[in-house]
Each structure stands twice: as structure tokens, then as C-alpha cells.
Coordinates of C-alpha atoms in Angstrom, one line a residue:
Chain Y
X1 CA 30.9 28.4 8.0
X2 CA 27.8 27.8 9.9
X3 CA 23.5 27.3 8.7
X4 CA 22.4 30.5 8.7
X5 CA 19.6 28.4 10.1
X6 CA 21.6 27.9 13.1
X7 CA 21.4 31.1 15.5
X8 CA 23.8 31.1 18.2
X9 CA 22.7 32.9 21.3
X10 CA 26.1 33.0 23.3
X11 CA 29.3 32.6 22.2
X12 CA 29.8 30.1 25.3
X13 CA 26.8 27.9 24.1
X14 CA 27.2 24.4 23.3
X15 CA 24.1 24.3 21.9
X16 CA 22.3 26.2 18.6
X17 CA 18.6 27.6 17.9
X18 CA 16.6 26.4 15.1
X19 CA 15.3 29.5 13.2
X20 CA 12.8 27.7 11.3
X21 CA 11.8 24.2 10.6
X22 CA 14.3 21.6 8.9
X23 CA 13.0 18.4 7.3
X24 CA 13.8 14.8 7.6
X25 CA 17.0 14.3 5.3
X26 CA 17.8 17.6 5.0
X27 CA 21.6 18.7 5.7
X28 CA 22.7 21.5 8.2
X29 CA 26.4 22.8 7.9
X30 CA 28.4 23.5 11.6
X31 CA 31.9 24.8 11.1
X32 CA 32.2 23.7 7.5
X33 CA 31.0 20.1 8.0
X34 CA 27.6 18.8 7.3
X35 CA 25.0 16.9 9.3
X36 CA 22.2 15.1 8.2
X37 CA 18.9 15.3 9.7
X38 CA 17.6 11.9 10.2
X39 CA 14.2 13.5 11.5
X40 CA 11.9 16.5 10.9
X41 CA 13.1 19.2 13.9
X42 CA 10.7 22.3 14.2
X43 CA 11.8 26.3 14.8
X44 CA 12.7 26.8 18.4
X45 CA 14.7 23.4 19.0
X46 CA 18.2 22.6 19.3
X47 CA 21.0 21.1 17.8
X48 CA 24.6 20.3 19.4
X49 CA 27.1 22.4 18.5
X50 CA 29.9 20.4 19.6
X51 CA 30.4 17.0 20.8
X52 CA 29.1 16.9 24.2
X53 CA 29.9 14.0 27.0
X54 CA 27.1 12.5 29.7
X55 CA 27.5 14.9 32.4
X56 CA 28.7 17.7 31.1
X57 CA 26.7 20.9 31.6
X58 CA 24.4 22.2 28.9
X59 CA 24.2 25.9 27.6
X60 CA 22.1 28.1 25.9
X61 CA 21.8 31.8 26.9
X62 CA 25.9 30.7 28.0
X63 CA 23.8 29.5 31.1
X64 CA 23.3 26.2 32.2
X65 CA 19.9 24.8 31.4
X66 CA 20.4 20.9 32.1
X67 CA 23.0 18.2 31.7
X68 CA 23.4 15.5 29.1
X69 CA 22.2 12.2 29.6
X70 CA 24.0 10.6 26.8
X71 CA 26.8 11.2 24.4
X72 CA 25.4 13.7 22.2
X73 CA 27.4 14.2 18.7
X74 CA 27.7 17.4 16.5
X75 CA 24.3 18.3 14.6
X76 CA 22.5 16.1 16.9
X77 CA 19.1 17.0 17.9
X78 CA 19.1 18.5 21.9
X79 CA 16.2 17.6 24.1
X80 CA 14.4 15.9 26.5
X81 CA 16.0 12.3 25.2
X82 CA 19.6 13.4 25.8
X83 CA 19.2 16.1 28.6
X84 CA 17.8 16.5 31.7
X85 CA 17.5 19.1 34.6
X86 CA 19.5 19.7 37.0
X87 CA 16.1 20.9 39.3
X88 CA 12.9 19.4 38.5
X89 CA 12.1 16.4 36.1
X90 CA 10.4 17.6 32.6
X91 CA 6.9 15.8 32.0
X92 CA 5.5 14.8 28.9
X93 CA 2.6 13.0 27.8
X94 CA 2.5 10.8 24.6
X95 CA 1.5 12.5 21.9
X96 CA -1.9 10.2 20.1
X97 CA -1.5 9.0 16.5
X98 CA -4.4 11.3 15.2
X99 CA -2.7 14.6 16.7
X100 CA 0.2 14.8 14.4
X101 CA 3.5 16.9 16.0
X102 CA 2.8 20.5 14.7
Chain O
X1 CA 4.5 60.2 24.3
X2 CA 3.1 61.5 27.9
X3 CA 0.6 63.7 28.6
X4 CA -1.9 61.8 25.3
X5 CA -2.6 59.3 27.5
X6 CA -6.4 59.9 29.0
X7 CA -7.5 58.2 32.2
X8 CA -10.5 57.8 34.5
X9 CA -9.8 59.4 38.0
X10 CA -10.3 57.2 40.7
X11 CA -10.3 58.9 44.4
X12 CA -7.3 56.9 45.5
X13 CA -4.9 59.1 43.0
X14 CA -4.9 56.5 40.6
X15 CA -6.5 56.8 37.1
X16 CA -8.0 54.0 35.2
X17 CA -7.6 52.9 31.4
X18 CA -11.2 51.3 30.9
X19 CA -14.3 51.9 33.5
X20 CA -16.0 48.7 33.9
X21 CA -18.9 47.1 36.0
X22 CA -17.8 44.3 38.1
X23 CA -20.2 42.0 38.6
X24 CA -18.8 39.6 41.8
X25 CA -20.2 36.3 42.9
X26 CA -18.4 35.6 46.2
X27 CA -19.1 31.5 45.8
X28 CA -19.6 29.1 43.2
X29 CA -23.2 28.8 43.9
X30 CA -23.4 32.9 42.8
X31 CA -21.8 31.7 39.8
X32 CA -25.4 30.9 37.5
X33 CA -26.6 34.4 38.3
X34 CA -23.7 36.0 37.9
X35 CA -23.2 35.3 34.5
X36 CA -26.9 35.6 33.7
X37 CA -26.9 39.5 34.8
X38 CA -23.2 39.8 32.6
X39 CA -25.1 38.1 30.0
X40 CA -27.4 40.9 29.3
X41 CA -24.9 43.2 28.5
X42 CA -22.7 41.6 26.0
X43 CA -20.2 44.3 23.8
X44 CA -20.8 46.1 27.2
X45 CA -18.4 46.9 30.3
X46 CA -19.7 44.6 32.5
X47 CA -17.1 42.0 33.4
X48 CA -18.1 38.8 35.5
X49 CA -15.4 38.1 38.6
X50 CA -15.3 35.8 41.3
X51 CA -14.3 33.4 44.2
X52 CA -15.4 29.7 43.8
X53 CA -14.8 28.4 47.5
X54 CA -16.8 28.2 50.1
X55 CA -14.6 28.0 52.6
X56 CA -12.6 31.4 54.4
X57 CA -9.0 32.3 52.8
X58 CA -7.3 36.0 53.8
X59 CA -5.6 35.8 50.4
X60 CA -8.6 35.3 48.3
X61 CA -10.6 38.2 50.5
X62 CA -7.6 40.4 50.0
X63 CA -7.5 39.6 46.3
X64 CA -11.1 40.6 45.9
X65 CA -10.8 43.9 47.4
X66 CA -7.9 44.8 45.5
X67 CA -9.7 43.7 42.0
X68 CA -12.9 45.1 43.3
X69 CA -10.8 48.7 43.9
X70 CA -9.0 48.6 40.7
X71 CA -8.6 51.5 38.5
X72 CA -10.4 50.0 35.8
X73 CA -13.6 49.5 37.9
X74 CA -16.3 51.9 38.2
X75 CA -18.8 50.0 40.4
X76 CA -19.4 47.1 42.0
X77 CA -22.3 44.4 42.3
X78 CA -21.9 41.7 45.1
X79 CA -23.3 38.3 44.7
X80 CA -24.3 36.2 47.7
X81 CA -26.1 33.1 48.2
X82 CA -26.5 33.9 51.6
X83 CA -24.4 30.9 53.8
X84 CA -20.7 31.1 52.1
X85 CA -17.9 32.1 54.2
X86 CA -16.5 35.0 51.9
X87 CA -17.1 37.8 54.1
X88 CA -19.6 40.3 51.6
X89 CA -20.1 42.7 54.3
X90 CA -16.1 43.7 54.5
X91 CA -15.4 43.3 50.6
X92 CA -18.6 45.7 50.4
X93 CA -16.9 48.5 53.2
X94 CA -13.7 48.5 50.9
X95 CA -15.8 49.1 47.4
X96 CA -18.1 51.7 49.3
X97 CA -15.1 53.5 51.0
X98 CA -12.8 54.0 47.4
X99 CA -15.8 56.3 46.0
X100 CA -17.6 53.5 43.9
X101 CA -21.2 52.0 43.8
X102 CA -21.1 48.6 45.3
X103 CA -24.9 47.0 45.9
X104 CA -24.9 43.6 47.2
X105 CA -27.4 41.0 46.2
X106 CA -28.0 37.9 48.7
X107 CA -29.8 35.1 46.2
X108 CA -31.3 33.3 49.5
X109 CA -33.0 37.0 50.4
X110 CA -33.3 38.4 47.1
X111 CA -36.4 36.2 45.9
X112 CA -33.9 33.2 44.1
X113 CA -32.6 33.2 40.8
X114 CA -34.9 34.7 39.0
X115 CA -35.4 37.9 40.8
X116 CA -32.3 38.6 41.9
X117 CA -31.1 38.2 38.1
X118 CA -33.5 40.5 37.4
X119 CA -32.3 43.3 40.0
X120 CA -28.6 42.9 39.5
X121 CA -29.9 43.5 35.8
X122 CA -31.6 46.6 36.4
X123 CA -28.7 47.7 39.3
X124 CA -26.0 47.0 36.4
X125 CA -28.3 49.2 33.8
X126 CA -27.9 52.2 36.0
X127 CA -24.7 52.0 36.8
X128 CA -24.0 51.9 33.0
X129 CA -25.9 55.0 32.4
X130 CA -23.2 56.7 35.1
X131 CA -20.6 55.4 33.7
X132 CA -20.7 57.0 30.2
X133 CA -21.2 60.0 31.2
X134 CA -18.2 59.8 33.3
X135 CA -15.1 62.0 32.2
X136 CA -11.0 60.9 31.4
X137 CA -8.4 63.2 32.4
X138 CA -4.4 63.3 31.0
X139 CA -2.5 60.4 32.3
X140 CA 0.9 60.1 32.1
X141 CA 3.3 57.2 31.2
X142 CA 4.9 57.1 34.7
X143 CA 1.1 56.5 35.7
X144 CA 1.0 53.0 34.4
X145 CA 1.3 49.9 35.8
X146 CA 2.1 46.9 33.3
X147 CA 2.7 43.4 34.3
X148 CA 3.9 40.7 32.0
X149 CA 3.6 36.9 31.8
X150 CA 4.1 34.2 29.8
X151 CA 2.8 31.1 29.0
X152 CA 2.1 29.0 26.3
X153 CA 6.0 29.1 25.9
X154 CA 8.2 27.2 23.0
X155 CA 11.9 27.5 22.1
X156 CA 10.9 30.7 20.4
X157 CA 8.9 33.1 23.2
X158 CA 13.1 33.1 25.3
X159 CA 14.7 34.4 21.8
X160 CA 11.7 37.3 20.5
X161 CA 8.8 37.8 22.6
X162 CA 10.2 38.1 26.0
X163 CA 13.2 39.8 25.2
X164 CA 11.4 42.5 23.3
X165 CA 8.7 42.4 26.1
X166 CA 12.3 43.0 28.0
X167 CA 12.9 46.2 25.9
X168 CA 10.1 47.6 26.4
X169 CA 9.8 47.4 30.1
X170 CA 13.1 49.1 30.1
X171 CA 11.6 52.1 28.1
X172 CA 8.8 52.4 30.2
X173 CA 11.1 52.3 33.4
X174 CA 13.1 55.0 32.3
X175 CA 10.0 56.6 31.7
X176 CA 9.1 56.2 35.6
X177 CA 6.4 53.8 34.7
X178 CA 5.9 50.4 37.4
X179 CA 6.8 47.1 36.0
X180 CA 5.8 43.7 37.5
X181 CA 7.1 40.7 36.3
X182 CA 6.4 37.0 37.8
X183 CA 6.4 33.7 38.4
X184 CA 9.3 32.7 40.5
X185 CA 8.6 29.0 39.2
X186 CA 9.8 30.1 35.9
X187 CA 12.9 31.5 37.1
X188 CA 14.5 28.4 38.9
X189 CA 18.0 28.6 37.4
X190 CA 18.3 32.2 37.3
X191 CA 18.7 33.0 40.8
X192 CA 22.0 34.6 40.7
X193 CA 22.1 36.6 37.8
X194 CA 18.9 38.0 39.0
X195 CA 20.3 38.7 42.6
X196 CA 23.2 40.7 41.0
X197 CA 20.5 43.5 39.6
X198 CA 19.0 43.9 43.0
X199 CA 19.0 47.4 44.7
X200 CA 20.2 46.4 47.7
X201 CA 22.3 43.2 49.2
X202 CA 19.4 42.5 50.8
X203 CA 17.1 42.5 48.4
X204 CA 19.1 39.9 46.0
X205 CA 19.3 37.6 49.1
X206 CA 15.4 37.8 49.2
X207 CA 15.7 37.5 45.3
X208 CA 17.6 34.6 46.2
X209 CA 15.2 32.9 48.4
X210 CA 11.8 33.8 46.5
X211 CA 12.8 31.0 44.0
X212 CA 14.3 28.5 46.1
X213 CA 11.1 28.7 48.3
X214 CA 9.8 28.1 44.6
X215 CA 11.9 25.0 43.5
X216 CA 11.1 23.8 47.0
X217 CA 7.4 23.9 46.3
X218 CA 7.5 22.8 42.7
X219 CA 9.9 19.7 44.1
X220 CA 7.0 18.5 46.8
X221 CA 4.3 19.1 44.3
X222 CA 6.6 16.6 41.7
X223 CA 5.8 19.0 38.8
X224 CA 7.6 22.2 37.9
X225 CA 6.0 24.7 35.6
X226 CA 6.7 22.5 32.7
X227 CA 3.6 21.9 30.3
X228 CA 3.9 18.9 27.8
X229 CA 3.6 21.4 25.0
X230 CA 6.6 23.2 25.8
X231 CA 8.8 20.2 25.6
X232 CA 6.8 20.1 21.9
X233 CA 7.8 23.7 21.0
X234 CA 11.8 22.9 21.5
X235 CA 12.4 23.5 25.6
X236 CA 13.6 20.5 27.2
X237 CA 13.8 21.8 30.7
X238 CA 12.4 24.2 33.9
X239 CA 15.4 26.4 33.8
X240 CA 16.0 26.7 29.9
X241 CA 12.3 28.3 30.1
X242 CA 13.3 30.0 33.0
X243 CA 16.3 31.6 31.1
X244 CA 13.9 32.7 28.4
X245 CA 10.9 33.8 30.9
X246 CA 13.5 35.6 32.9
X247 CA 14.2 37.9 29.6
X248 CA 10.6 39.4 30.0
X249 CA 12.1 41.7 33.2
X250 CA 14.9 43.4 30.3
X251 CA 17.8 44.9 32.2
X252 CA 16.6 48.0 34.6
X253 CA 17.5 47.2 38.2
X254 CA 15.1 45.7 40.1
X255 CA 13.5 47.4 43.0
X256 CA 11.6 44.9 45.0
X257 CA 9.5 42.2 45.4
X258 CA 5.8 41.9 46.1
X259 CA 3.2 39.4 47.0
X260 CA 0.0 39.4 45.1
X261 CA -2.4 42.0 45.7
X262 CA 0.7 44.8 47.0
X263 CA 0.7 47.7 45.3
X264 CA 4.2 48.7 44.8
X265 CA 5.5 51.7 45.1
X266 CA 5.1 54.4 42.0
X267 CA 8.2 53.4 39.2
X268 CA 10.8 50.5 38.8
X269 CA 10.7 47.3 38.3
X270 CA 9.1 44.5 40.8
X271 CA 9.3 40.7 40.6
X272 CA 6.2 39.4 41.8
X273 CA 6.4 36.3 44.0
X274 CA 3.7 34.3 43.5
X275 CA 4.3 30.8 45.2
X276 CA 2.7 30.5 48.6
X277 CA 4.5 30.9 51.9
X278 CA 4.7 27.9 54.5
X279 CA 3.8 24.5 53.7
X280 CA 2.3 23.2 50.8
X281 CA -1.6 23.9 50.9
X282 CA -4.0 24.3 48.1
X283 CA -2.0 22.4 45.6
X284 CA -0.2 24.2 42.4
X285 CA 0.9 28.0 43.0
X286 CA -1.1 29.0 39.5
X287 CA -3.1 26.6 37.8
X288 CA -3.2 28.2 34.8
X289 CA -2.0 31.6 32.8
X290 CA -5.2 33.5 33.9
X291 CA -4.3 33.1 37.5
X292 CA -1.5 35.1 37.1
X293 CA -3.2 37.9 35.5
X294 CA -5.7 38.0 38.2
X295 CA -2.3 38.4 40.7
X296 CA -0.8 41.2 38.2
X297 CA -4.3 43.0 38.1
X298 CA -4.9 42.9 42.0
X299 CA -1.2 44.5 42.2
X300 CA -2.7 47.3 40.1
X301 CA -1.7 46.3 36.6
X302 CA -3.9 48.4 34.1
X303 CA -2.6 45.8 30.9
X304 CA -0.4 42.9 31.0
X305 CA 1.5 41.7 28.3
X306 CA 1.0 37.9 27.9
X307 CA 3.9 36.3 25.3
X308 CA 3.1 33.1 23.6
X309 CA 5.1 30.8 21.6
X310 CA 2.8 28.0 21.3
X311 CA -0.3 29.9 21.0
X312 CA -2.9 31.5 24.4
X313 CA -5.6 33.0 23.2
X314 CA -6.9 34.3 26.5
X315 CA -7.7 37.5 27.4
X316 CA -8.9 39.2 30.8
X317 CA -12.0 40.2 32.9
X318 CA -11.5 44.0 33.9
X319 CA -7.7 44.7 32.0
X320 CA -6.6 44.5 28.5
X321 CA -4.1 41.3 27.6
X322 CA -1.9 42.7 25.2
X323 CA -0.6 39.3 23.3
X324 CA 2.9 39.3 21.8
X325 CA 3.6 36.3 19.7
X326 CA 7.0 34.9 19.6
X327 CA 6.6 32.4 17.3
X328 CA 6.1 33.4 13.3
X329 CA 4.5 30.2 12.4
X330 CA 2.0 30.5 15.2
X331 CA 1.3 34.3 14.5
X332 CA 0.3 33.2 10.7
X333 CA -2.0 30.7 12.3
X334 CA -3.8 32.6 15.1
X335 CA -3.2 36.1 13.4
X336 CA -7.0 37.1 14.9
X337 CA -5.7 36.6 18.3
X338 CA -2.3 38.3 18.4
X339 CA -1.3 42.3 18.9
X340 CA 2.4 41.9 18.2
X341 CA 4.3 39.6 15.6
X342 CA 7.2 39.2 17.5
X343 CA 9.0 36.4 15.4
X344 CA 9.7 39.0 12.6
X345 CA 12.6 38.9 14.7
X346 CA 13.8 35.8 13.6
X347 CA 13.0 36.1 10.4
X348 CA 14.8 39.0 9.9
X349 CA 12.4 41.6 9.2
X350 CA 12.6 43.2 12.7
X351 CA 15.0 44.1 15.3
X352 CA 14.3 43.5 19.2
X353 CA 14.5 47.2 19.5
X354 CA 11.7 47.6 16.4
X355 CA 9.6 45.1 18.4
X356 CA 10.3 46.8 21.8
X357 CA 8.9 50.5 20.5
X358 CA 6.0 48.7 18.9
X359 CA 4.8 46.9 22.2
X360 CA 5.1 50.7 24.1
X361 CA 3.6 52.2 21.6
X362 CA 0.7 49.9 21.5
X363 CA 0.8 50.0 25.4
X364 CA 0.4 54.0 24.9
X365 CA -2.9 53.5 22.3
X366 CA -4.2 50.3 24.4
X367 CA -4.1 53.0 27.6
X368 CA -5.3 55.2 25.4
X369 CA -8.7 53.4 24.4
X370 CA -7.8 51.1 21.7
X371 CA -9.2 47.6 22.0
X372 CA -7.0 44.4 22.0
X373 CA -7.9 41.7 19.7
X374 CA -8.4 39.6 23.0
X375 CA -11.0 42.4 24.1
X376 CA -12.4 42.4 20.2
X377 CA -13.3 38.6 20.7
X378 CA -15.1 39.2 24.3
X379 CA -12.1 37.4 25.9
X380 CA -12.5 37.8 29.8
X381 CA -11.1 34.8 31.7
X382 CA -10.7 35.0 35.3
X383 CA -9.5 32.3 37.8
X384 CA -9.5 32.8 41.6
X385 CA -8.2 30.0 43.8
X386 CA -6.9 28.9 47.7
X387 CA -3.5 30.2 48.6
X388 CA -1.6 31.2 51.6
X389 CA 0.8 34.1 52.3
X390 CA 2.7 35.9 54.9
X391 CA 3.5 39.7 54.6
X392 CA 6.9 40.2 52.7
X393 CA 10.1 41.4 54.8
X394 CA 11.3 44.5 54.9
X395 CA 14.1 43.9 52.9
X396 CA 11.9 43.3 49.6
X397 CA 11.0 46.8 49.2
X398 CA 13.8 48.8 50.4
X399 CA 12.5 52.3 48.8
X400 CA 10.1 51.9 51.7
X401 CA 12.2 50.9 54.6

């Protein structure tokens, strides 16, 4: 069984949606086997479904939004740290220490 | 559902959903006295618009007119300070030659800031007068022209907002309502699945090329419609917002594109290509959400549907913003400033079709009178900037060829 937590948005995907937030130490269950959060994730972000290689292709919506830029392991949090895309290059600024992550 | 709907006629065919006083400055210099004459009227249809540049651009001129002609205006005031390039006297020709009051007001001729504050005042108190007396008449669903955009976007907005914004534009299609939907930046990655709903060949090869053009200009400009906050909200990428932005059209086949400022032809569905033709000029397509508002209301949009995920509280000069919100935790904090609690959805306690009949049936009361909660709060952004555009091909609206 899978998190309800976990919604899947294509049977092709790779990746899952978070339907709400998940603490820091809290467990998620893919295909009977559990994963341990090792950060807080919010509602909206994604988790690997299976393992996924550098390179390969990653998809949500079963379309390709990006590639892996590291070896990403099952339950593993999906984003800008692992992925990239495969048109322009994401931009982020550093988030201060007064303006916590909502 | 059609036939409640009540609109002001307009002597172009078209029927507006509000009747507002546009008041215009035509520089940035216009801008002070502008605002003071709106300023009097607070609560009030008057809505402040304008053009900040100073120097000539066939776009902005263009998008003037159109926003100056827009169903939901009833008459026009001008501002001028007297030696800006807009050109007042054409902009004032089109106004005059739809039906509506237009008076023009030069600052440099009009006794300076204080007096010509004063008579836009008293020009804007008739006008009012006018206006509510004016009557509505029936208005059908196939009369309306919605636009949607996004913006503010987060892992959520791809999943319940746009999606049920997606349902509804499909209702409102088969209803023979015109849909416009946008931002070709936002749809890098999405190119071919697009293509294949095209009417023609044709158009999906224009399809095709509206967002390359797109990728290309994002690519030379080194930033692609990617805000730091939507990497925060759970998106890690242009075309995983794409794929979620692109939900907003729903399924109906689409029949054309347009350039800002076209009005496209009565029902169906139209992707709006908003990134300048030629080379980069003017810097960044849109600069920010309101911009493309201004594009959906100058190609005749009486509402647009705006979905957040992160959290816009905008609103609009002259049309109503209806805002969906797709995320639940957002909705609970900004509850004042959303129509539509979209993430029900993934909580469970709604379906995408539920939240699909709720955004036409607030479209219905919204064209129907009913304020937005943007309008409550006096929201009435408007941004006008430089751009550059050559006329579309035949191909993009093949109903016309």
C-alpha cells in the first residue's frame, strides 16, 4: 500500500504529490515500505516514487518536467537540489533567518 | 443559466458587466492628477489607467484604445501634460467614435495641478450622474469573454485551481462563450500536447512556435517565468509549472491565437501570446501578474480568473479578478481575499467538477453584478509597459481565413 498522503497524478509518474504537510521524522509508506522524513516537506512538493538515476527523465502529469541531477532514492524529497530543467535554469534567492519557510 | 445575465449595451454590439469612468493619464507625469481626481470618488466607478512612458510605442497606443473601448467603460477622461509622445488626440478619436464621453485635460493648458484636478473632478461628477441612470439589458453566456491567469503559483495551483479553472472554461465553451488563456512562457514544455488540440495543422505549428519564440526570449533574458516563491511552494522547474498553468485552458479544442489587444472572434477557446515579436526590447514580456490582466482586458475580457497557490491578492482597474485559490492552507490564511476554495479538492471535500460549476456559476452572478472580494477591498492594479509586436499570420485564426 501507498500514504494516502501521497497522490499520484499519472500512473507513468516517477514522482508523487504531497497532499498536505509532513513533519521532520515522520514516516511515509510507498508500496508497503516506509521512508523516514529527515526534514519538514510542505503540501504541493514531491517525493520519489521509485529509485531514479542522474539523467533519467522526471515525470509528473506522466510528462517530463526536468531531469535528475543526482541519484535520488525512494521517499526522497524531489526538487530543485536533485532536478533541473531541461529549458531554462530555476532561480532562487536565499531565504533570511527571520522569514521562516512557510 | 442564459438569458439572467444583465449587461450594459455598448454601440459596438458588445455589452458590458460594470460601467466605469476611466480616468487615463497618458505619461507618468499625469500620474499625480490622475489619482487625485480618482481619489474623490472612492467606493465609486471611477478607475485610474494609464501609460508611464514618455516615449512613442504602437503597442501601448493600441492597448489604450482597446481598454479605453472596453465594454466595461462608460466614459473617458484623458490626462496630458502637454509634451509626451502618447498621441491624445488619436486615443481621443477612438473613445469619441465608440459612442462614449471622452474630455481631454492638458495639465500644461489646463491651469497646473490644481485646476485641472479640479475640472477632471467636476468632468468625472457628471459623467457619474449619466451613468446611473444608464440601463442593462439580457446578456447571454455566449456573450462573455473570460480570460484566466495564474500567478502566485505552488505545487498545488497544477493539481486544483487550474484544472477546475480548466472545467469550467470547458462549460462555458460549450456554452459558446470566448475563452483566452496566456502566457506562452508558462507553457515551455507543453508544446506538443498543445499542438495536438489545434483546429487546424497550421494552427498547432503556430502553437508550436508561439512558445519556442517564448523559450527563446526567456533564454536571452537568463530568467524564465520562475519566481523564488514558486520553488518554495513545491515546483522545481519552468515546465512542471508549465504543465500545471497549461491545465487552466481544460480540454475544448483550441481555435486560435491572438496578440494582446485582438479581439477574437465570438466563442472557443484562444491562447493568447504574449511575448514580443522580434528581438529582445523592453526587457521581460510581463513584469508582473497585473500586466497580463491588462493584455486579457484589452482583448475584451469582462472577468479573469486569476489562480493562486501561494497567495495574489490583486485585483483589477475596470474588470472583476475572480481569485480561485488552490492551496487550502493559503485559503485559511487569506480567506478575505479569495472567491473560490479550490483546495477542498485535495482535501477531499470537493470534486474538480464541484469546483468547476462553482467558478461558472460565480462567473454568472459576478456578470451579473455581484462584487469580488478583490473589488470589496478597492483592489484596482493596473500596469502598462514597452512591448513590440507584429500582426499574427493567418494561420492563427483560421475561423477567419
Amino acid at each position: 500500500m501507498t500514504d494516502l498522503r501521497l497522490l499520484l497524478l499519472s500512473p507513468a509518474d516517477n514522482v508523487f504529490v504531497l497532499r498536505e504537510a509532513v513533519g521532520e521524522g515522520e514516516t511515509l509508506v510507498i508500496d508497503d515500505r516506509a521512508v523516514t522524513l529527515p526534514h519538514r516537506l510542505d503540501r504541493g512538493h514531491k517525493i520519489a516514487r521509485r529509485a531514479i538515476a542522474p539523467g533519467e527523465k522526471i515525470l509528473k502529469y506522466g510528462a517530463p518536467i526536468g531531469s535528475a541531477t543526482a541519484p535520488i532514492a525512494v521517499g526522497e524529497h524531489v526538487h530543485i537540489h536533485n532536478i533541473k530543467s531541461d529549458y531554462t535554469a530555476t532561480h532562487v534567492i536565499e531565504r533570511k533567518q527571520e522569514e521562516p519557510a512557510q | 443559466m442564459s438569458g439572467q445575465l444583465r449587461g450594459y449595451p455598448r454601440p459596438d454590439g458588445r455589452k458590458g458587466i460594470r460601467n466605469v469612468v476611466a480616468v487615463a493619464y497618458l505619461v507618468e507625469c499625469a500620474h499625480h492628477v490622475g489619482r487625485e481626481i480618482v481619489a474623490e470618488f472612492r467606493g465609486e466607478a471611477v478607475h485610474l489607467i494609464g501609460f508611464p512612458g514618455c516615449f512613442p510605442n504602437i503597442y501601448a497606443q493600441d492597448m489604450m484604445e482597446k481598454l479605453a473601448t472596453h465594454p466595461n467603460v462608460g466614459a473617458v477622461l484623458l490626462l496630458s501634460l502637454g509634451c509626451e509622445s502618447f498621441n491624445k488626440y488619436q486615443l481621443s478619436e477612438v473613445v469619441a467614435a465608440s459612442g462614449r464621453p471622452v474630455h481631454t485635460l492638458t495639465i500644461q493648458n489646463d491651469g497646473g495641478t490644481r485646476r485641472t484636478i479640479e475640472q477632471g473632478r467636476a468632468w468625472v461628477e457628471e459623467q457619474l450622474v449619466a451613468l446611473r441612470r444608464a440601463e442593462t439589458v439580457p446578456m447571454a453566456l455566449d456573450e462573455l469573454v473570460i480570460g484566466t491567469v495564474c500567478g502566485g503559483s505552488d505545487g498545488t495551483s497544477g493539481i486544483t485551481g487550474n484544472p477546475a479553472v480548466g472545467r469550467a472554461f470547458d462549460m462555458l465553451v460549450e456554452a459558446g462563450a470566448t475563452c483566452i488563456f496566456e502566457e506562452t512562457g508558462e507553457l515551455i514544455g507543453c508544446e506538443d500536447i498543445m499542438a495536438d488540440r489545434a483546429a487546424t495543422p497550421e494552427l498547432a505549428a503556430e502553437l508550436r512556435a508561439s512558445v519556442a519564440k517564448a523559450a527563446t526570449y526567456y533564454a536571452t533574458l537568463g530568467y524564465g517565468s520562475f519566481a523564488p516563491g514558486n520553488a518554495d511552494g513545491g515546483l522545481s522547474t519552468i515546465e512542471e509549472k508549465s504543465m500545471g498553468a497549461y491545465a487552466k485552458s481544460g480540454s475544448s479544442q483550441i481555435s486560435g491565437i491572438i496578440k494582446p489587444g485582438t479581439l477574437p472572434p465570438k466563442g472557443g477557446l484562444y491562447l493568447m501570446d504574449v511575448v514580443p515579436d522580434g528581438e529582445v526590447r523592453f526587457g521581460f514580456p510581463n513584469i508582473s501578474d497585473n500586466a497580463e490582466i491588462v493584455e486579457m482586458m484589452a482583448s475584451g475580457c469582462h472577468m479573469t480568473l486569476f489562480v493562486t497557490g501561494r497567495g495574489s491578492v490583486v485585483g483589477s482597474a475596470l474588470s472583476p479578478v475572480v481569485k480561485v485559490c488552490a492551496n487550502p492552507d493559503t485559503y485559511r490564511k487569506l480567506e478575505d481575499d479569495m472567491d473560490v476554495d479550490a483546495g477542498r479538492i485535495l482535501e477531499g471535500r470537493a470534486s474538480l467538477d464541484d469546483v468547476g460549476a462553482e467558478i461558472l456559476g460565480l462567473i454568472e452572478a459576478v456578470a451579473s453584478g455581484e462584487e469580488t472580494k478583490s473589488e470589496q477591498l478597492g483592489h484596482r492594479e493596473f500596469i502598462l509597459t514597452y512591448k513590440s509586436f507584429e500582426p499574427a499570420g493567418p494561420a492563427c485564426l483560421p475561423s477567419r481565413g
